[in-house]
């Protein structure tokens, strides 16, 4: 938790300033709290006027570990200790206020790389046991609680850039999972926002090109069997997703069978299968004997009737020739 002492603003302005900092840092309300004791605060936030600036610098000089930020009338902030004022953007505020995670945790590395991470995620999701830290090239990205199916993002991705799910999916080969004890997990996640894990993983599987082995199995007529209904949040407003679930819960089907039986786009069906597989909702097995292709439904229109009559006439003509 970061304790902030605001100087030079009334109560309404103080709440607006704290709200802006929370939003920029991606923190829940309890992670950034108002403070009234100078010796207990972590951040001194002062309105930038000559008199207040002089007093703030004097107070900060005796407290080197305390951050000093100045703000203008519009709420823009800059580092009060810097020789030249440079206003901080949202990413810089987030970097300064978001909790720093020490990657030297009390657990062992469990998996690294796309294949190992995918395999372990599926295993732990099905077992519903354990907690882990997901890192990207050694940088902490996500705390995972498999038992409660929760995720705790450790980095706020800018709105204009890729989402967390997109970045993790596109860089799957660079990810690693590290084991955490329950106590260590709670210490790291104490004041951070938690979110459902599987919808995040579902979106991860929609990105990246690290699925060549999975795609190869689908091309070998691998059959997918859905073990249970997915979280309804991942299927919101996806009518085709509900149809696929209904089919795959009844019987295992290959990619081609799904697309033909339900008349679906093959790419959308493949994306659904990737997500269901990564989230541990489904199993995929290549049958010993590849199933015969699904017969295309016969059309019973006038053109089909005319075609049958023509074949019949040709057959009779051939018999008497």
Tab-separated table of C-alpha atoms in Angstrom:
chain	number	residue	atom	x	y	z
A	1	UNK	CA	0.000	0.000	0.000
A	2	UNK	CA	1.218	3.521	-0.881
A	3	UNK	CA	0.328	6.258	1.619
A	4	UNK	CA	-0.076	9.725	0.085
A	5	UNK	CA	-0.058	13.082	1.866
A	6	UNK	CA	-1.668	15.761	-0.292
A	7	UNK	CA	-0.786	19.365	0.486
A	8	UNK	CA	-2.400	22.525	-0.922
A	9	UNK	CA	-5.709	20.984	-2.102
A	10	UNK	CA	-9.181	20.795	-0.581
A	11	UNK	CA	-10.919	17.469	0.050
A	12	UNK	CA	-12.567	17.324	-3.377
A	13	UNK	CA	-9.333	18.070	-5.247
A	14	UNK	CA	-7.516	15.547	-3.072
A	15	UNK	CA	-9.935	12.769	-4.025
A	16	UNK	CA	-9.629	13.662	-7.714
A	17	UNK	CA	-5.832	13.535	-7.530
A	18	UNK	CA	-5.787	10.207	-5.707
A	19	UNK	CA	-8.307	8.794	-8.182
A	20	UNK	CA	-6.133	9.823	-11.122
A	21	UNK	CA	-3.066	8.201	-9.584
A	22	UNK	CA	-4.974	4.978	-8.878
A	23	UNK	CA	-6.243	4.856	-12.447
A	24	UNK	CA	-2.823	5.555	-13.946
A	25	UNK	CA	-1.154	2.913	-11.769
A	26	UNK	CA	-3.926	0.341	-12.245
A	27	UNK	CA	-4.367	0.000	-8.491
A	28	UNK	CA	-7.484	-0.820	-6.444
A	29	UNK	CA	-8.692	1.901	-4.029
A	30	UNK	CA	-7.163	0.243	-0.982
A	31	UNK	CA	-3.682	0.194	-2.554
A	32	UNK	CA	-3.373	4.003	-2.565
A	33	UNK	CA	-4.501	5.615	0.701
A	34	UNK	CA	-4.708	9.151	2.038
A	35	UNK	CA	-2.233	9.895	4.822
A	36	UNK	CA	-2.088	12.769	7.345
A	37	UNK	CA	1.254	12.005	9.031
A	38	UNK	CA	4.329	13.243	7.188
A	39	UNK	CA	6.564	10.685	8.866
A	40	UNK	CA	4.293	7.827	7.787
A	41	UNK	CA	3.665	8.800	4.153
A	42	UNK	CA	5.367	7.264	1.122
A	43	UNK	CA	4.508	10.060	-1.305
A	44	UNK	CA	4.180	13.778	-0.646
A	45	UNK	CA	1.985	15.346	-3.336
A	46	UNK	CA	2.121	19.159	-3.258
A	47	UNK	CA	0.463	21.894	-5.319
A	48	UNK	CA	3.208	23.603	-7.317
A	49	UNK	CA	3.363	27.153	-5.954
A	50	UNK	CA	6.578	28.958	-4.971
A	51	UNK	CA	5.795	28.917	-1.251
A	52	UNK	CA	4.610	25.301	-1.088
A	53	UNK	CA	7.473	24.126	-3.304
A	54	UNK	CA	10.047	25.644	-0.969
A	55	UNK	CA	8.419	24.111	2.109
A	56	UNK	CA	8.064	20.718	0.431
A	57	UNK	CA	11.720	20.602	-0.601
A	58	UNK	CA	12.707	21.431	2.968
A	59	UNK	CA	10.532	18.597	4.343
A	60	UNK	CA	11.713	16.145	1.695
A	61	UNK	CA	15.386	16.905	2.344
A	62	UNK	CA	15.051	15.284	5.772
A	63	UNK	CA	13.260	12.228	4.359
A	64	UNK	CA	15.305	10.846	1.417
A	65	UNK	CA	13.181	7.685	1.041
A	66	UNK	CA	9.943	9.672	0.594
A	67	UNK	CA	8.824	10.541	-2.927
A	68	UNK	CA	8.032	14.173	-3.623
A	69	UNK	CA	5.712	15.003	-6.496
A	70	UNK	CA	4.373	18.420	-7.458
A	71	UNK	CA	1.115	18.937	-9.345
A	72	UNK	CA	-0.319	21.842	-11.314
A	73	UNK	CA	-3.902	23.081	-11.350
A	74	UNK	CA	-4.852	20.479	-14.002
A	75	UNK	CA	-3.540	17.576	-11.912
A	76	UNK	CA	-0.440	16.861	-14.023
A	77	UNK	CA	2.439	15.758	-11.784
A	78	UNK	CA	6.232	15.880	-11.936
A	79	UNK	CA	9.071	14.732	-9.726
A	80	UNK	CA	9.650	17.468	-7.173
A	81	UNK	CA	13.247	16.411	-6.590
A	82	UNK	CA	14.244	16.731	-10.249
A	83	UNK	CA	16.279	19.763	-11.250
A	84	UNK	CA	14.107	20.349	-14.314
A	85	UNK	CA	10.345	19.637	-14.034
A	86	UNK	CA	9.274	16.916	-16.465
A	87	UNK	CA	5.640	15.858	-16.209
A	88	UNK	CA	5.047	12.153	-15.607
A	89	UNK	CA	2.839	10.204	-17.998
A	90	UNK	CA	0.576	7.327	-16.942
A	91	UNK	CA	3.208	4.688	-17.637
A	92	UNK	CA	5.771	6.470	-15.484
A	93	UNK	CA	3.232	6.860	-12.678
A	94	UNK	CA	2.382	3.172	-12.970
A	95	UNK	CA	6.052	2.197	-12.825
A	96	UNK	CA	6.566	4.311	-9.719
A	97	UNK	CA	3.483	3.242	-7.770
A	98	UNK	CA	2.815	-0.356	-8.851
A	99	UNK	CA	4.296	-2.903	-6.455
A	100	UNK	CA	7.705	-4.197	-7.425
A	101	UNK	CA	7.821	-7.987	-7.436
A	102	UNK	CA	10.989	-9.774	-6.474
A	103	UNK	CA	11.333	-12.689	-8.899
A	104	UNK	CA	13.551	-14.567	-6.434
A	105	UNK	CA	10.614	-16.333	-4.852
A	106	UNK	CA	10.538	-19.314	-2.552
A	107	UNK	CA	9.637	-21.777	-5.314
A	108	UNK	CA	11.248	-23.568	-8.237
A	109	UNK	CA	10.846	-22.913	-11.918
A	110	UNK	CA	8.231	-25.350	-13.168
A	111	UNK	CA	8.166	-24.764	-16.907
A	112	UNK	CA	9.489	-22.511	-19.646
A	113	UNK	CA	8.688	-22.179	-23.321
A	114	UNK	CA	5.382	-22.564	-25.146
A	115	UNK	CA	5.054	-26.356	-24.952
A	116	UNK	CA	6.013	-26.782	-21.308
A	117	UNK	CA	3.982	-23.801	-20.109
A	118	UNK	CA	0.909	-24.966	-22.047
A	119	UNK	CA	1.236	-28.495	-20.684
A	120	UNK	CA	1.633	-27.333	-17.086
A	121	UNK	CA	-1.185	-24.787	-17.291
A	122	UNK	CA	-3.543	-27.516	-18.493
A	123	UNK	CA	-2.408	-29.914	-15.783
A	124	UNK	CA	-2.730	-27.453	-12.907
A	125	UNK	CA	-6.074	-26.140	-14.132
A	126	UNK	CA	-7.491	-29.653	-14.151
A	127	UNK	CA	-5.958	-30.493	-10.764
A	128	UNK	CA	-7.003	-27.108	-9.282
A	129	UNK	CA	-3.893	-27.097	-7.120
A	130	UNK	CA	-1.030	-24.702	-6.529
A	131	UNK	CA	-0.009	-21.113	-7.150
A	132	UNK	CA	2.518	-19.734	-9.600
A	133	UNK	CA	4.185	-16.656	-11.010
A	134	UNK	CA	4.173	-16.198	-14.787
A	135	UNK	CA	7.166	-14.243	-16.076
A	136	UNK	CA	8.088	-12.862	-19.492
A	137	UNK	CA	11.852	-12.955	-20.038
A	138	UNK	CA	12.294	-12.817	-16.275
A	139	UNK	CA	9.859	-9.922	-15.757
A	140	UNK	CA	6.844	-10.711	-13.523
A	141	UNK	CA	3.566	-10.515	-15.437
A	142	UNK	CA	0.908	-12.530	-13.662
A	143	UNK	CA	0.207	-14.248	-10.360
A	144	UNK	CA	-1.885	-17.412	-10.775
A	145	UNK	CA	-4.039	-19.167	-8.197
A	146	UNK	CA	-5.075	-22.473	-9.758
A	147	UNK	CA	-7.140	-23.508	-6.748
A	148	UNK	CA	-9.473	-20.504	-6.961
A	149	UNK	CA	-9.123	-19.979	-10.723
A	150	UNK	CA	-7.822	-16.439	-10.287
A	151	UNK	CA	-5.176	-14.240	-11.907
A	152	UNK	CA	-3.493	-11.110	-10.559
A	153	UNK	CA	-1.876	-8.898	-13.246
A	154	UNK	CA	1.360	-7.299	-12.076
A	155	UNK	CA	1.749	-4.816	-14.918
A	156	UNK	CA	-0.754	-2.341	-16.315
A	157	UNK	CA	-0.631	-2.444	-20.092
A	158	UNK	CA	-1.298	0.924	-21.750
A	159	UNK	CA	-4.704	1.298	-23.357
A	160	UNK	CA	-3.260	2.052	-26.787
A	161	UNK	CA	-0.915	-0.937	-26.767
A	162	UNK	CA	-1.462	-4.695	-26.731
A	163	UNK	CA	-3.552	-6.181	-23.950
A	164	UNK	CA	-1.980	-8.490	-21.403
A	165	UNK	CA	-3.619	-11.522	-23.039
A	166	UNK	CA	-2.380	-10.492	-26.489
A	167	UNK	CA	1.188	-9.912	-25.338
A	168	UNK	CA	1.360	-13.189	-23.418
A	169	UNK	CA	-0.138	-15.093	-26.354
A	170	UNK	CA	2.204	-13.572	-28.927
A	171	UNK	CA	5.267	-14.192	-26.722
A	172	UNK	CA	4.277	-17.605	-25.395
A	173	UNK	CA	7.701	-19.090	-26.131
A	174	UNK	CA	9.333	-16.530	-23.801
A	175	UNK	CA	7.124	-17.310	-20.789
A	176	UNK	CA	8.088	-19.244	-17.677
A	177	UNK	CA	6.128	-20.505	-14.670
A	178	UNK	CA	7.584	-20.369	-11.187
A	179	UNK	CA	6.067	-22.064	-8.169
A	180	UNK	CA	4.825	-19.961	-5.244
A	181	UNK	CA	3.878	-20.969	-1.724
A	182	UNK	CA	0.431	-19.805	-0.518
A	183	UNK	CA	2.064	-17.347	1.887
A	184	UNK	CA	4.269	-15.836	-0.810
A	185	UNK	CA	1.363	-15.579	-3.220
A	186	UNK	CA	-0.807	-13.747	-0.676
A	187	UNK	CA	2.042	-11.379	0.164
A	188	UNK	CA	2.510	-10.432	-3.495
A	189	UNK	CA	-1.215	-10.221	-4.308
A	190	UNK	CA	-2.317	-8.520	-1.081
A	191	UNK	CA	-3.515	-5.157	-2.435
A	192	UNK	CA	-3.874	-5.967	-6.125
A	193	UNK	CA	-6.972	-6.555	-8.220
A	194	UNK	CA	-7.857	-10.179	-8.982
A	195	UNK	CA	-9.673	-11.430	-12.053
A	196	UNK	CA	-10.916	-14.760	-13.436
A	197	UNK	CA	-8.038	-16.799	-14.827
A	198	UNK	CA	-9.636	-18.829	-17.614
A	199	UNK	CA	-11.134	-15.940	-19.615
A	200	UNK	CA	-7.633	-14.443	-19.697
A	201	UNK	CA	-6.105	-17.720	-20.893
A	202	UNK	CA	-8.909	-18.124	-23.436
A	203	UNK	CA	-7.943	-14.794	-24.978
A	204	UNK	CA	-4.238	-15.690	-24.835
A	205	UNK	CA	-4.839	-18.682	-27.084
A	206	UNK	CA	-6.381	-16.437	-29.736
A	207	UNK	CA	-2.979	-14.828	-30.375
A	208	UNK	CA	0.449	-16.023	-31.408
A	209	UNK	CA	1.773	-18.693	-33.751
A	210	UNK	CA	3.185	-21.253	-31.316
A	211	UNK	CA	0.518	-23.859	-32.056
A	212	UNK	CA	2.175	-25.811	-34.879
A	213	UNK	CA	2.107	-29.152	-33.005
A	214	UNK	CA	-1.527	-28.658	-32.056
A	215	UNK	CA	-2.406	-27.687	-35.628
A	216	UNK	CA	-0.582	-30.766	-36.933
A	217	UNK	CA	-2.694	-33.002	-34.707
A	218	UNK	CA	-5.842	-31.342	-35.995
A	219	UNK	CA	-4.686	-32.022	-39.559
A	220	UNK	CA	-4.253	-35.693	-38.578
A	221	UNK	CA	-7.991	-35.808	-37.776
A	222	UNK	CA	-7.427	-35.498	-34.046
A	223	UNK	CA	-10.734	-35.534	-32.204
A	224	UNK	CA	-11.561	-33.053	-29.479
A	225	UNK	CA	-13.701	-34.060	-26.529
A	226	UNK	CA	-15.027	-31.347	-24.236
A	227	UNK	CA	-14.752	-32.371	-20.576
A	228	UNK	CA	-17.201	-29.791	-19.239
A	229	UNK	CA	-18.886	-26.531	-20.093
A	230	UNK	CA	-16.448	-23.604	-20.250
A	231	UNK	CA	-16.850	-20.504	-18.114
A	232	UNK	CA	-19.841	-18.703	-19.644
A	233	UNK	CA	-17.863	-15.447	-19.608
A	234	UNK	CA	-15.642	-16.773	-22.417
A	235	UNK	CA	-18.679	-17.652	-24.534
A	236	UNK	CA	-20.614	-14.432	-24.098
A	237	UNK	CA	-22.487	-13.537	-27.291
A	238	UNK	CA	-20.761	-16.391	-29.153
A	239	UNK	CA	-23.590	-18.453	-30.587
A	240	UNK	CA	-21.211	-20.694	-32.548
A	241	UNK	CA	-19.225	-21.337	-29.363
A	242	UNK	CA	-22.328	-22.677	-27.624
A	243	UNK	CA	-23.075	-24.899	-30.626
A	244	UNK	CA	-19.531	-26.311	-30.575
A	245	UNK	CA	-19.773	-26.986	-26.853
A	246	UNK	CA	-23.075	-28.821	-27.269
A	247	UNK	CA	-21.592	-30.998	-30.018
A	248	UNK	CA	-18.246	-31.742	-28.349
A	249	UNK	CA	-19.845	-32.594	-25.022
A	250	UNK	CA	-21.877	-35.294	-26.750
A	251	UNK	CA	-19.140	-36.875	-28.834
A	252	UNK	CA	-15.510	-36.295	-29.864
A	253	UNK	CA	-15.185	-34.648	-33.271
A	254	UNK	CA	-12.370	-33.573	-35.538
A	255	UNK	CA	-11.924	-30.078	-36.888
A	256	UNK	CA	-13.391	-31.015	-40.255
A	257	UNK	CA	-16.335	-32.799	-38.634
A	258	UNK	CA	-17.157	-29.734	-36.537
A	259	UNK	CA	-17.035	-27.378	-39.478
A	260	UNK	CA	-19.146	-29.624	-41.696
A	261	UNK	CA	-21.713	-30.727	-39.142
A	262	UNK	CA	-22.299	-27.188	-37.861
A	263	UNK	CA	-21.448	-25.322	-41.100
A	264	UNK	CA	-18.826	-23.158	-39.334
A	265	UNK	CA	-15.803	-21.203	-40.467
A	266	UNK	CA	-12.716	-23.402	-40.091
A	267	UNK	CA	-10.501	-20.644	-38.669
A	268	UNK	CA	-13.032	-19.699	-36.007
A	269	UNK	CA	-13.445	-23.364	-35.086
A	270	UNK	CA	-9.679	-23.827	-34.862
A	271	UNK	CA	-9.414	-20.771	-32.571
A	272	UNK	CA	-12.140	-22.185	-30.324
A	273	UNK	CA	-10.288	-25.502	-30.098
A	274	UNK	CA	-7.011	-23.796	-29.173
A	275	UNK	CA	-8.660	-21.857	-26.359
A	276	UNK	CA	-10.606	-24.830	-25.024
A	277	UNK	CA	-7.421	-26.902	-25.042
A	278	UNK	CA	-5.227	-24.327	-23.268
A	279	UNK	CA	-7.869	-23.750	-20.582
A	280	UNK	CA	-8.025	-27.459	-19.813
A	281	UNK	CA	-11.651	-27.776	-20.875
A	282	UNK	CA	-10.892	-30.344	-23.577
A	283	UNK	CA	-8.773	-33.324	-24.560
A	284	UNK	CA	-7.441	-33.930	-28.055
A	285	UNK	CA	-6.530	-37.396	-29.350
A	286	UNK	CA	-5.558	-38.680	-32.779
A	287	UNK	CA	-7.597	-41.835	-33.485
A	288	UNK	CA	-5.807	-45.013	-34.599
A	289	UNK	CA	-8.004	-45.208	-37.685
A	290	UNK	CA	-8.864	-41.875	-39.214
A	291	UNK	CA	-12.659	-41.461	-39.418
A	292	UNK	CA	-14.243	-41.326	-42.866
A	293	UNK	CA	-15.145	-37.859	-44.108
A	294	UNK	CA	-18.519	-36.580	-43.045
A	295	UNK	CA	-20.965	-36.914	-45.940
A	296	UNK	CA	-22.231	-33.622	-47.226
A	297	UNK	CA	-25.959	-33.235	-46.675
A	298	UNK	CA	-27.945	-33.917	-49.831
A	299	UNK	CA	-29.875	-31.036	-51.284
A	300	UNK	CA	-33.427	-31.879	-52.340
A	301	UNK	CA	-34.187	-28.889	-54.553
A	302	UNK	CA	-35.446	-28.877	-58.135
A	303	UNK	CA	-31.897	-28.890	-59.543
A	304	UNK	CA	-31.064	-32.067	-57.613
A	305	UNK	CA	-34.217	-33.776	-58.891
A	306	UNK	CA	-33.385	-32.754	-62.467
A	307	UNK	CA	-29.837	-34.114	-62.103
A	308	UNK	CA	-31.146	-37.510	-60.914
A	309	UNK	CA	-33.578	-37.702	-63.817
A	310	UNK	CA	-30.758	-36.925	-66.281
A	311	UNK	CA	-28.542	-39.650	-64.803
A	312	UNK	CA	-31.467	-42.067	-65.084
A	313	UNK	CA	-32.031	-41.239	-68.740
A	314	UNK	CA	-28.329	-41.626	-69.535
A	315	UNK	CA	-28.294	-44.983	-67.781
A	316	UNK	CA	-31.208	-46.318	-69.790
A	317	UNK	CA	-29.711	-44.998	-73.051
A	318	UNK	CA	-26.444	-46.720	-72.298
A	319	UNK	CA	-28.191	-50.063	-71.655
A	320	UNK	CA	-29.881	-50.113	-75.047
A	321	UNK	CA	-26.985	-48.798	-77.112
